[in-house]
Short mmCIF file of C-alpha atoms and ligand atoms in Angstrom, two decimals:
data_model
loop_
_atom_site.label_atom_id
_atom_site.label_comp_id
_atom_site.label_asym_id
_atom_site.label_seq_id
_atom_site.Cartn_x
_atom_site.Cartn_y
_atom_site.Cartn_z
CA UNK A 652 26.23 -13.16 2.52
CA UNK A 653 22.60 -12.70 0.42
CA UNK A 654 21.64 -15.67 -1.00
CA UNK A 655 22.58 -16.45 -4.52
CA UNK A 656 19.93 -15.93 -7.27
CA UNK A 657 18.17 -18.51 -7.88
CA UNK A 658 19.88 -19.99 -11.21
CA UNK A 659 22.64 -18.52 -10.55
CA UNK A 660 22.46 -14.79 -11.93
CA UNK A 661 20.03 -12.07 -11.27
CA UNK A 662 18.38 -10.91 -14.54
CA UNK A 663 17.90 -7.44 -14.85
CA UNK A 664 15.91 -6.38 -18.15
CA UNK A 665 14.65 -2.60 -16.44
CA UNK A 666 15.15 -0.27 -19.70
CA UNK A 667 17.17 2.73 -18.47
CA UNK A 668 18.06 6.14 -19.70
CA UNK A 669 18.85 6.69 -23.27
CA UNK A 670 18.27 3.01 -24.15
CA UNK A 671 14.65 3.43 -22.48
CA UNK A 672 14.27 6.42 -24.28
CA UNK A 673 14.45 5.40 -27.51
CA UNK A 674 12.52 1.67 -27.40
CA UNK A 675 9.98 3.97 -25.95
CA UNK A 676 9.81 5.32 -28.75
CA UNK A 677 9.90 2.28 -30.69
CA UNK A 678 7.27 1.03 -28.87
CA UNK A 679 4.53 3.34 -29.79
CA UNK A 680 4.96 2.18 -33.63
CA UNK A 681 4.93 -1.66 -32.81
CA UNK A 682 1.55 -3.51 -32.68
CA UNK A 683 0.02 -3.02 -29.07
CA UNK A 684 -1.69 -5.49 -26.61
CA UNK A 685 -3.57 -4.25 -23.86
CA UNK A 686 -2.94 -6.62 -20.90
CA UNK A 687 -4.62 -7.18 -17.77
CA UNK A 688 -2.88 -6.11 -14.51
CA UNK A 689 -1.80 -9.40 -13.14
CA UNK A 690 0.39 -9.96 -16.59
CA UNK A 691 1.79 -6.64 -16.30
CA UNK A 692 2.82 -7.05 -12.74
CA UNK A 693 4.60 -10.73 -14.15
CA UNK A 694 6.29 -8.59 -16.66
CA UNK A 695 7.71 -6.26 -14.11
CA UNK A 696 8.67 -8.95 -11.94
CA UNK A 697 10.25 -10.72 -15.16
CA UNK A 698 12.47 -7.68 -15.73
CA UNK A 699 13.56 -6.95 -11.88
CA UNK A 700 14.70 -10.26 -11.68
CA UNK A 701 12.15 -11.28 -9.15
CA UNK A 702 11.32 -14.30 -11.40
CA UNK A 703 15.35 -15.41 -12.19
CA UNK A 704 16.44 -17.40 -14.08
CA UNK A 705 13.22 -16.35 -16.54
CA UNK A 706 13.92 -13.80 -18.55
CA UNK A 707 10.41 -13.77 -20.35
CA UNK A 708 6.91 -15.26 -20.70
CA UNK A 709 7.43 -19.54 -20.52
CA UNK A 710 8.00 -21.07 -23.94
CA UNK A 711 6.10 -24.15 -24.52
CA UNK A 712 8.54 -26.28 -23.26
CA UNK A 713 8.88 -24.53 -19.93
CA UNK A 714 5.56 -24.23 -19.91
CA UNK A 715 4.49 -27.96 -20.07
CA UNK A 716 7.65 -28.72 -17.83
CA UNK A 717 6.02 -26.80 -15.08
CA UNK A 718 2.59 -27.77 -15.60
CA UNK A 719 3.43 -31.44 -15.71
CA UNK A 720 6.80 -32.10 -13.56
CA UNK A 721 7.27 -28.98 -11.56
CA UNK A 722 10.90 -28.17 -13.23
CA UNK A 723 11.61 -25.90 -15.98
CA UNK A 724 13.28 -27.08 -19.10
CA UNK A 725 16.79 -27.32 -17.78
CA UNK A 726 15.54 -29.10 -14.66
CA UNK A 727 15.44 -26.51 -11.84
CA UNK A 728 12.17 -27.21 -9.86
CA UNK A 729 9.37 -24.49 -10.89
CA UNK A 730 5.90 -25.04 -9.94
CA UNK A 731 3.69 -22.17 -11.12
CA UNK A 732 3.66 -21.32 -14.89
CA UNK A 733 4.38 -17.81 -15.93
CA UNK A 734 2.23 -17.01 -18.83
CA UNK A 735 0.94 -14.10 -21.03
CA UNK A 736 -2.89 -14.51 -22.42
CA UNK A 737 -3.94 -11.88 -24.01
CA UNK A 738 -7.86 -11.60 -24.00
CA UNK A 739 -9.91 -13.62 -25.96
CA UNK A 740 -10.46 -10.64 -28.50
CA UNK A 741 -6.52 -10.21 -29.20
CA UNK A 742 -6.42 -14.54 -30.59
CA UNK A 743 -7.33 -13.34 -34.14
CA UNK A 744 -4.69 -10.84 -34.39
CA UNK A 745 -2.33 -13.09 -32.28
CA UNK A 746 -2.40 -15.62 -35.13
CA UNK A 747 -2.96 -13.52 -38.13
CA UNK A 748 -0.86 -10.33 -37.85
CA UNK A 749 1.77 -11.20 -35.97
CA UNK A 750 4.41 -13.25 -36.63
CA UNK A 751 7.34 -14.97 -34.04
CA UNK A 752 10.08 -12.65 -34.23
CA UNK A 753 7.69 -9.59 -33.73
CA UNK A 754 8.15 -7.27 -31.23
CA UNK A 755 5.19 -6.18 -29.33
CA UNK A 756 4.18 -3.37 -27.01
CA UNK A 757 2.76 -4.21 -24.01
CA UNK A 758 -0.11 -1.76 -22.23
CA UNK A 759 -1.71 -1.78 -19.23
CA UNK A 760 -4.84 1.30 -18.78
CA UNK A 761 -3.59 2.83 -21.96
CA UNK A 762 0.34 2.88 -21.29
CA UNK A 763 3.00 0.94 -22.96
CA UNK A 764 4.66 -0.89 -19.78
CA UNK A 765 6.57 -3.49 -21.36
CA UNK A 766 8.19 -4.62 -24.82
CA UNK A 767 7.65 -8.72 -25.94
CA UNK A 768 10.27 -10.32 -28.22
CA UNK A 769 7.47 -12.74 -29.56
CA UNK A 770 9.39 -16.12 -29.56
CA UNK A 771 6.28 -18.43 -29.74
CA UNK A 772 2.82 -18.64 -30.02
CA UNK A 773 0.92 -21.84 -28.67
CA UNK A 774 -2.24 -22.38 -27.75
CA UNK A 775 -3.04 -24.39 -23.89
CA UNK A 776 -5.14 -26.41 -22.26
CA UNK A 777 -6.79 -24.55 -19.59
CA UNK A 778 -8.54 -27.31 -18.04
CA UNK A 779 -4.94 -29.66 -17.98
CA UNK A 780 -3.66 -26.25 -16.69
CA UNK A 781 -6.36 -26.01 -14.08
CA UNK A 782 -6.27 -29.34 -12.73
CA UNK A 783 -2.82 -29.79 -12.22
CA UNK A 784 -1.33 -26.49 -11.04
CA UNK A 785 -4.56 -25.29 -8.77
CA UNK A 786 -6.03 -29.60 -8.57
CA UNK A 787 -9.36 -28.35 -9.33
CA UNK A 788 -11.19 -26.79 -12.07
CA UNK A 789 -13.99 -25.48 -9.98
CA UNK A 790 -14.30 -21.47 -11.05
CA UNK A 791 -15.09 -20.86 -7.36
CA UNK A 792 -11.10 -20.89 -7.24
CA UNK A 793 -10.09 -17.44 -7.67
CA UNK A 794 -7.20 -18.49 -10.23
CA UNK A 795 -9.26 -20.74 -11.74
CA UNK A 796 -11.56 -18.45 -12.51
CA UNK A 797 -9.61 -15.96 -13.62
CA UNK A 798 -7.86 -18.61 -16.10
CA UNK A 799 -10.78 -19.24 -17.65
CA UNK A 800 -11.19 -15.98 -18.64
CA UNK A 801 -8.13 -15.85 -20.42
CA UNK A 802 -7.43 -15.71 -24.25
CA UNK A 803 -6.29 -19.46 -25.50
CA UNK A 804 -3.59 -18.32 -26.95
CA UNK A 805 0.16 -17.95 -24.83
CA UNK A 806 2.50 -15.53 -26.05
CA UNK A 807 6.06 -16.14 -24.90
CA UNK A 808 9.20 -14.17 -25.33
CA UNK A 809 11.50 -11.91 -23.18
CA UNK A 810 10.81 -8.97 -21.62
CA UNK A 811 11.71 -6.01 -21.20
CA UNK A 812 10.54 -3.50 -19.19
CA UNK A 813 9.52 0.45 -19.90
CA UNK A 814 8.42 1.72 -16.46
CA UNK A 815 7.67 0.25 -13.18
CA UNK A 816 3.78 0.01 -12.38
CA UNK A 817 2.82 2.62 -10.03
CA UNK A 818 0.12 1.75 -7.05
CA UNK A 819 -0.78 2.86 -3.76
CA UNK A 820 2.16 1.10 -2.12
CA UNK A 821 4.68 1.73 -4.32
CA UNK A 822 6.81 3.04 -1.90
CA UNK A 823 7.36 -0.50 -0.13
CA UNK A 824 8.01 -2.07 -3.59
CA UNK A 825 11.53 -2.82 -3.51
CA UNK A 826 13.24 -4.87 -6.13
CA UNK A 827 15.78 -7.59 -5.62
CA UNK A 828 18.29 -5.48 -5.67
CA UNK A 829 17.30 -2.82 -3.23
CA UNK A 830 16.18 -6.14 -0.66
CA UNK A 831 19.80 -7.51 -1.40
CA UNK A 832 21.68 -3.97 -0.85
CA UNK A 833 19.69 -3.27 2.30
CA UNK A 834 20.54 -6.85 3.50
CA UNK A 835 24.50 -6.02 2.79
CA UNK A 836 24.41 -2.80 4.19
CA UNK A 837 22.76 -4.30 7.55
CA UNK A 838 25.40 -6.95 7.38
CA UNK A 839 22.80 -9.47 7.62
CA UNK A 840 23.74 -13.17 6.61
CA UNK A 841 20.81 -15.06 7.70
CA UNK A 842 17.65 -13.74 6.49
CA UNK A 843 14.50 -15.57 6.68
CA UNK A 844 11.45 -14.14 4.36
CA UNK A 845 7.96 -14.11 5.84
CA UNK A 846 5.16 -14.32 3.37
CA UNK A 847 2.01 -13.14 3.87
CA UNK A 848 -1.51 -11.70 2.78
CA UNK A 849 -2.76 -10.65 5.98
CA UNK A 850 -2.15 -8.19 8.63
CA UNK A 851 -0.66 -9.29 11.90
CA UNK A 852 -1.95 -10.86 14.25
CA UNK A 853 -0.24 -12.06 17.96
CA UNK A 854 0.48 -15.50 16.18
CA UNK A 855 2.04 -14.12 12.98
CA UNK A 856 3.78 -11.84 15.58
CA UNK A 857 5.10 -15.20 17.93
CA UNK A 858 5.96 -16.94 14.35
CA UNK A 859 8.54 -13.70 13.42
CA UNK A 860 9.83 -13.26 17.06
CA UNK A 861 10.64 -17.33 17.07
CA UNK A 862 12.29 -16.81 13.74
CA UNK A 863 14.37 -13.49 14.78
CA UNK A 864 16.00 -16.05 17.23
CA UNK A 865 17.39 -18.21 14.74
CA UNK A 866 18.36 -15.47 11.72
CA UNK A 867 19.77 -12.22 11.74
CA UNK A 868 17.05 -10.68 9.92
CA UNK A 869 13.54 -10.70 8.69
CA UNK A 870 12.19 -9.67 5.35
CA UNK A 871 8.38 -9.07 5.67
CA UNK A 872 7.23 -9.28 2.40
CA UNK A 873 3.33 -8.95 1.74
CA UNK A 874 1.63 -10.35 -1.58
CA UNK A 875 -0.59 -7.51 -2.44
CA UNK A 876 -2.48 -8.77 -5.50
CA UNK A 877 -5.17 -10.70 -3.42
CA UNK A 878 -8.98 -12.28 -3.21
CA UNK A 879 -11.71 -10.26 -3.14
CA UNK A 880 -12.61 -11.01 0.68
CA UNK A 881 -9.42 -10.45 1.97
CA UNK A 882 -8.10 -7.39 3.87
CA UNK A 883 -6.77 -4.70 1.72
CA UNK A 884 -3.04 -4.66 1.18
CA UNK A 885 -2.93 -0.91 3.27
CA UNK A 886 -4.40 -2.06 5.91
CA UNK A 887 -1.31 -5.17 5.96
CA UNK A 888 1.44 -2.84 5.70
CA UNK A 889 -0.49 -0.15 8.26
CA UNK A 890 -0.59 -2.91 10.78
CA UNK A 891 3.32 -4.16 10.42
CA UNK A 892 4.44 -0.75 10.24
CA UNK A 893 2.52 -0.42 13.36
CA UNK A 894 4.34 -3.70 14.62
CA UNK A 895 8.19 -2.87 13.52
CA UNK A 896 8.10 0.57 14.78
CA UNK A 897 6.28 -0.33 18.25
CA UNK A 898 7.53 -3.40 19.08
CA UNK A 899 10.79 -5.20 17.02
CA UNK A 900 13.95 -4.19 17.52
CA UNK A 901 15.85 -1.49 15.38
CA UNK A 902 17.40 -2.95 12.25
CA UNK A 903 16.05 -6.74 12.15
CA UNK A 904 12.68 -6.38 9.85
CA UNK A 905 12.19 -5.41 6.27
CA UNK A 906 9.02 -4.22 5.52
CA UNK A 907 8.71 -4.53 1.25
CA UNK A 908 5.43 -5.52 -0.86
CA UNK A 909 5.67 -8.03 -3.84
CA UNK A 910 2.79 -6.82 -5.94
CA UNK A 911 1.91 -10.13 -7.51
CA UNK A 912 -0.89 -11.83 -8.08
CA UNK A 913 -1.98 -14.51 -5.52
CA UNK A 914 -1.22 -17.94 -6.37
CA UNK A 915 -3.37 -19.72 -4.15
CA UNK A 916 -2.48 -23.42 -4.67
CA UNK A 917 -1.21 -24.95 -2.16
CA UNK A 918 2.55 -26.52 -1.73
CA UNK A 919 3.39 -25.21 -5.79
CA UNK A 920 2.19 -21.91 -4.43
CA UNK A 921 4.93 -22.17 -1.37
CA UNK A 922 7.20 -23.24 -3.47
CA UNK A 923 7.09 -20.95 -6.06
CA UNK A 924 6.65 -18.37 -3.52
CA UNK A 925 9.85 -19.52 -1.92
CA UNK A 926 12.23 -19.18 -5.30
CA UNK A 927 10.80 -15.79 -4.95
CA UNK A 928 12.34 -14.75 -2.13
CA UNK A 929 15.58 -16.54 -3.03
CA UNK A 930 15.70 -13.86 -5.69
CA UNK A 931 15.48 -11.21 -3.31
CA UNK A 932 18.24 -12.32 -1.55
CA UNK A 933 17.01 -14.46 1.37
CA UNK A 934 18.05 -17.76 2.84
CA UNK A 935 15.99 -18.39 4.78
CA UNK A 936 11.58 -19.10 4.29
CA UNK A 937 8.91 -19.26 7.08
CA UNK A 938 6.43 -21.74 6.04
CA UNK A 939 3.53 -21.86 8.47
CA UNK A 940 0.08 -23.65 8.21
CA UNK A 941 -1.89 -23.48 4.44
CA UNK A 942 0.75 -20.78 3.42
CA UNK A 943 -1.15 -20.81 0.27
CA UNK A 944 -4.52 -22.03 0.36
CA UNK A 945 -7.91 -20.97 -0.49
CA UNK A 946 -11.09 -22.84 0.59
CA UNK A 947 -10.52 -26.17 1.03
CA UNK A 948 -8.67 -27.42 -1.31
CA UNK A 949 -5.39 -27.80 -0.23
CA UNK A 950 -4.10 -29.57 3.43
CA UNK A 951 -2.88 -27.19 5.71
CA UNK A 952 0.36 -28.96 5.57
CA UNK A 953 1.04 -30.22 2.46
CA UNK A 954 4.07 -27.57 1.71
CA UNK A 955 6.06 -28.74 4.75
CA UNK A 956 5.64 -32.05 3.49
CA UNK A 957 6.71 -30.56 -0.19
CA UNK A 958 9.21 -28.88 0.82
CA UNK A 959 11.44 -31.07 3.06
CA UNK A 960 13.28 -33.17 0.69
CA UNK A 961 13.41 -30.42 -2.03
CA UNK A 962 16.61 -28.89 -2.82
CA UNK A 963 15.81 -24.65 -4.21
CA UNK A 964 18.47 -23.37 -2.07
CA UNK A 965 16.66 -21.64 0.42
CA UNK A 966 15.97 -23.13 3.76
CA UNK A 967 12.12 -23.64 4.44
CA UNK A 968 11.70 -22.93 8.94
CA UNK A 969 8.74 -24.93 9.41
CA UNK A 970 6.04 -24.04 11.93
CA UNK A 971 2.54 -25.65 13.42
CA UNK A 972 -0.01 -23.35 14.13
CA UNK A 973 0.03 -21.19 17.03
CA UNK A 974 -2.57 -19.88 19.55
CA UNK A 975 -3.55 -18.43 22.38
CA UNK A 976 -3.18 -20.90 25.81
CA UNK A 977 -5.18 -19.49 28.14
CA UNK A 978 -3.30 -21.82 30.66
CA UNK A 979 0.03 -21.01 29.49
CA UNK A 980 -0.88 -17.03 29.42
CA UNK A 981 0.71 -16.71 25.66
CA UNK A 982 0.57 -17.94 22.25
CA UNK A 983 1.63 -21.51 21.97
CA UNK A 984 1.50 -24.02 19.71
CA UNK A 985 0.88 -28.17 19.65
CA UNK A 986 4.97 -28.25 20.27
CA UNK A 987 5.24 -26.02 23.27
CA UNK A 988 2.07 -26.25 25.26
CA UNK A 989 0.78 -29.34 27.07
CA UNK A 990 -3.04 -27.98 27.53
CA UNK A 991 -5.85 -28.77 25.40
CA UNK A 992 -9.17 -27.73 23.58
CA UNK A 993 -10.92 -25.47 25.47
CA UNK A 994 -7.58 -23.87 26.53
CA UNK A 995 -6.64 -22.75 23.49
CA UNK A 996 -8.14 -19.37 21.54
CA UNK A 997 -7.51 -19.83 17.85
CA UNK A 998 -8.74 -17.36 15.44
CA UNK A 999 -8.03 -16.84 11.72
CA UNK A 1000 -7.87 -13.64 9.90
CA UNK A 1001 -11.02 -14.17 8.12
CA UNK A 1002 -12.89 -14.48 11.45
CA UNK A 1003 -10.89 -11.18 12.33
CA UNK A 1004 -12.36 -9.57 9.51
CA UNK A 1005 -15.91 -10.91 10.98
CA UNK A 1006 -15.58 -10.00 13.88
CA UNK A 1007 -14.39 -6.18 12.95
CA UNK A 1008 -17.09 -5.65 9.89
CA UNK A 1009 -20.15 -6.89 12.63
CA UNK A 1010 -18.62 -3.86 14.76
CA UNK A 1011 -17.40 -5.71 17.95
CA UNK A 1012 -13.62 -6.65 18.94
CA UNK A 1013 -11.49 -9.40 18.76
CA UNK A 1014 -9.86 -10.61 22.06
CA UNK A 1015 -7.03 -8.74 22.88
CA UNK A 1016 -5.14 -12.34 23.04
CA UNK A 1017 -5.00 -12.79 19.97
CA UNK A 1018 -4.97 -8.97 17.60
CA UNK A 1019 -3.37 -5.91 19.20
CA UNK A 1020 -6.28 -3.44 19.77
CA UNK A 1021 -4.31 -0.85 18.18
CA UNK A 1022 -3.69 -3.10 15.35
CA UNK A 1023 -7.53 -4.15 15.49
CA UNK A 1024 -8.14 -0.15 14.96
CA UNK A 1025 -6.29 -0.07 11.64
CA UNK A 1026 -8.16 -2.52 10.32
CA UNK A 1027 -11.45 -1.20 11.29
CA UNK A 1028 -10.45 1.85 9.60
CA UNK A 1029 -9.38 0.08 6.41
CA UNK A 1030 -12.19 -2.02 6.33
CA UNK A 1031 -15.10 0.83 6.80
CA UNK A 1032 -13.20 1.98 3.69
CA UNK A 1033 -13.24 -1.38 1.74
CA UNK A 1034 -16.55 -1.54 2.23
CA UNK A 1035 -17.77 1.95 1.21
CA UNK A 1036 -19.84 1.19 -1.96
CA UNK A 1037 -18.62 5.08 -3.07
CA UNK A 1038 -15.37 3.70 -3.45
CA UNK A 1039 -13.41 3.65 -7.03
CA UNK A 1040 -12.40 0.86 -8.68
ZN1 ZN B 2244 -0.93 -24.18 27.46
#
């Protein structure tokens, strides 16, 4: 048994056939807003029912419901606001022209992706915003940054959705209901979700095997939409294809992308990151150490902390951070291993990356050298000036 939608019911506002046809159509006469690629990406994931119960951009109420006690209007806990700011050049038009009630096209590099029912138009506080979702307002933040560059006007409405964005790895890009028709047709009951941004390495890989013992199945389900400085999303998917074909047993990992941006901000992020998953049909969530963190400005713990009294109907598996024990012979962690300091190899993927761009190798202990050679390959290519944008 998938787990329920979160809300209840699974919206599903993907235009098909006849019906697509025609507001296709339609949508080339309405007024047009060219939006950037995170907000077309929330659209899609709007319309897929990735996002249930939201069936469109936050209304004002939602929105300062979220912002200020983490729930949405009708009380459900939601931590990270989903919003639609148009660039700064659109305001004008946004509060001129149009009028609530409109319906407006939304494009993303020249295409009409998505149709708005405009039900409000309010203006925010980006720094109230700032502070309280991400608890900073430094534009170091990626998010924070990138808010700031937003229009100040939010247009909210429901969506509904044209065609699916296309990328590199569309082909892992599976939508609620092709996770929770795989899950059925594998039987699986208990399925735990594993989020990530990074490509394996032999702690991620201790983390899945200790939760394959306690679930039926595993949905690996890498945010693509990331930070300059981290590894490309191929190289993630390369290395876990790698992984589930070499190593895991037939039939208990999923390997899917969510092609959203990252919200790095700490215990909202997990949370939010969580109800996700719910929506794509899993019960179960594997929340390690700074899940989703940037810098330092979250704790490393604060979502197990967050999430252990809080009711979203999917069951957070907590873990410490795990290592290499040189003692031991394996990756351990604080709860299994009885050594100390110099015993233990830790190493993060950003050192990984190190490591691999300066041309040497990590230890063996802790990345797979074959999974160390996709990434070398992946990151000559990130870092190839020639390559397009
Ligand atoms: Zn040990």
């Amino acid at each position: 048994m998938v787990s329920e939608p979160y809300g209840g019911r699974l919206i599903n506002r993907v235009l098909a056939g006849r019906e697509r046809e025609r507001r296709l159509s339609d949508a080339k006469e309405m007024i047009s807003i060219e939006v950037d690629r995170g907000a077309i990406l929330d659209a899609e994931k709007i319309a897929t029912g990735a996002y249930s119960p939201l069936e469109g951009f936050m209304s004002s109420t939602d929105y300062y419901n979220v912002v200020r006690n983490e729930t949405l209007e009708n009380g459900l806990p939601w931590t990270i606001p989903i919003i639609l700011a148009p660039r700064e050049e659109h305001d004008a038009g946004i509060t001129g022209e149009l009028r609530d009630g409109d319906e407006v096209a939304l494009y993303y590099l020249g295409e009409p992706f998505a149709i708005l029912h405009v039900e409000e138009r309010f203006r925010f506080d980006k720094r109230e915003l700032a502070e309280k979702v991400f608890r900073t307002v430094d534009v170091r933040h990626p998010n924070v940054k990138e808010l700031f560059n937003m229009g100040g006007i939010l247009l909210a409405g429901g969506v509904d959705l044209i065609q699916r964005v296309d990328h590199v790895l569309s082909r892992y890009e599976l939508t609620p209901l092709e996770t929770r028709r795989i899950f059925s047709e594998m039987r699986w009951e208990k399925i735990a979700a594993y989020q990530t941004r990074n490509p394996p390495h032999m702690a991620h890989e201790y983390i899945q095997r200790c939760t394959l013992e306690m679930v039926d199945g595993i949905l690996i389900h890498p945010v693509t939409e990331l930070k300059e400085d981290d590894f490309p999303p191929q190289a993630t998917v390369e290395g876990y294809e790698f992984l589930i074909k070499n190593f895991y047993p037939k039939n208990r990992a999923v390997l899917a992308t969510l092609s959203i941006q990252m919200r790095y901000a700490g215990s909202r992020a997990a949370i939010f990151l969580a109800i996700v998953r719910k929506n794509y049909g899993c019960t179960h969530f594997v929340v390690g150490r700074d899940i989703a963190g940037v810098g330092d400005y979250y704790e490393p713990y604060e979502a197990h902390e967050a999430m252990k009294g809080l009711d979203i109907g999917i069951e957070p598996i907590f873990f410490r951070e795990s290592f290499y024990c040189k003692r031991c012979r394996g990756i351990v962690s604080e709860r299994t291993c009885g050594h100390t300091g110099d015993d233990h190899v830790r190493i993060s993927m950003s050192e990984v990356r190190h490591i691999i761009s300066s041309g040497k190798e990590p230890p063996p202990q802790t990345v797979r050298p074959e999974i160390a050679r996709i990434l070398k390959r992946h990151l000559g290519t990130a870092e190839d000036p020639q390559r397009s944008t």
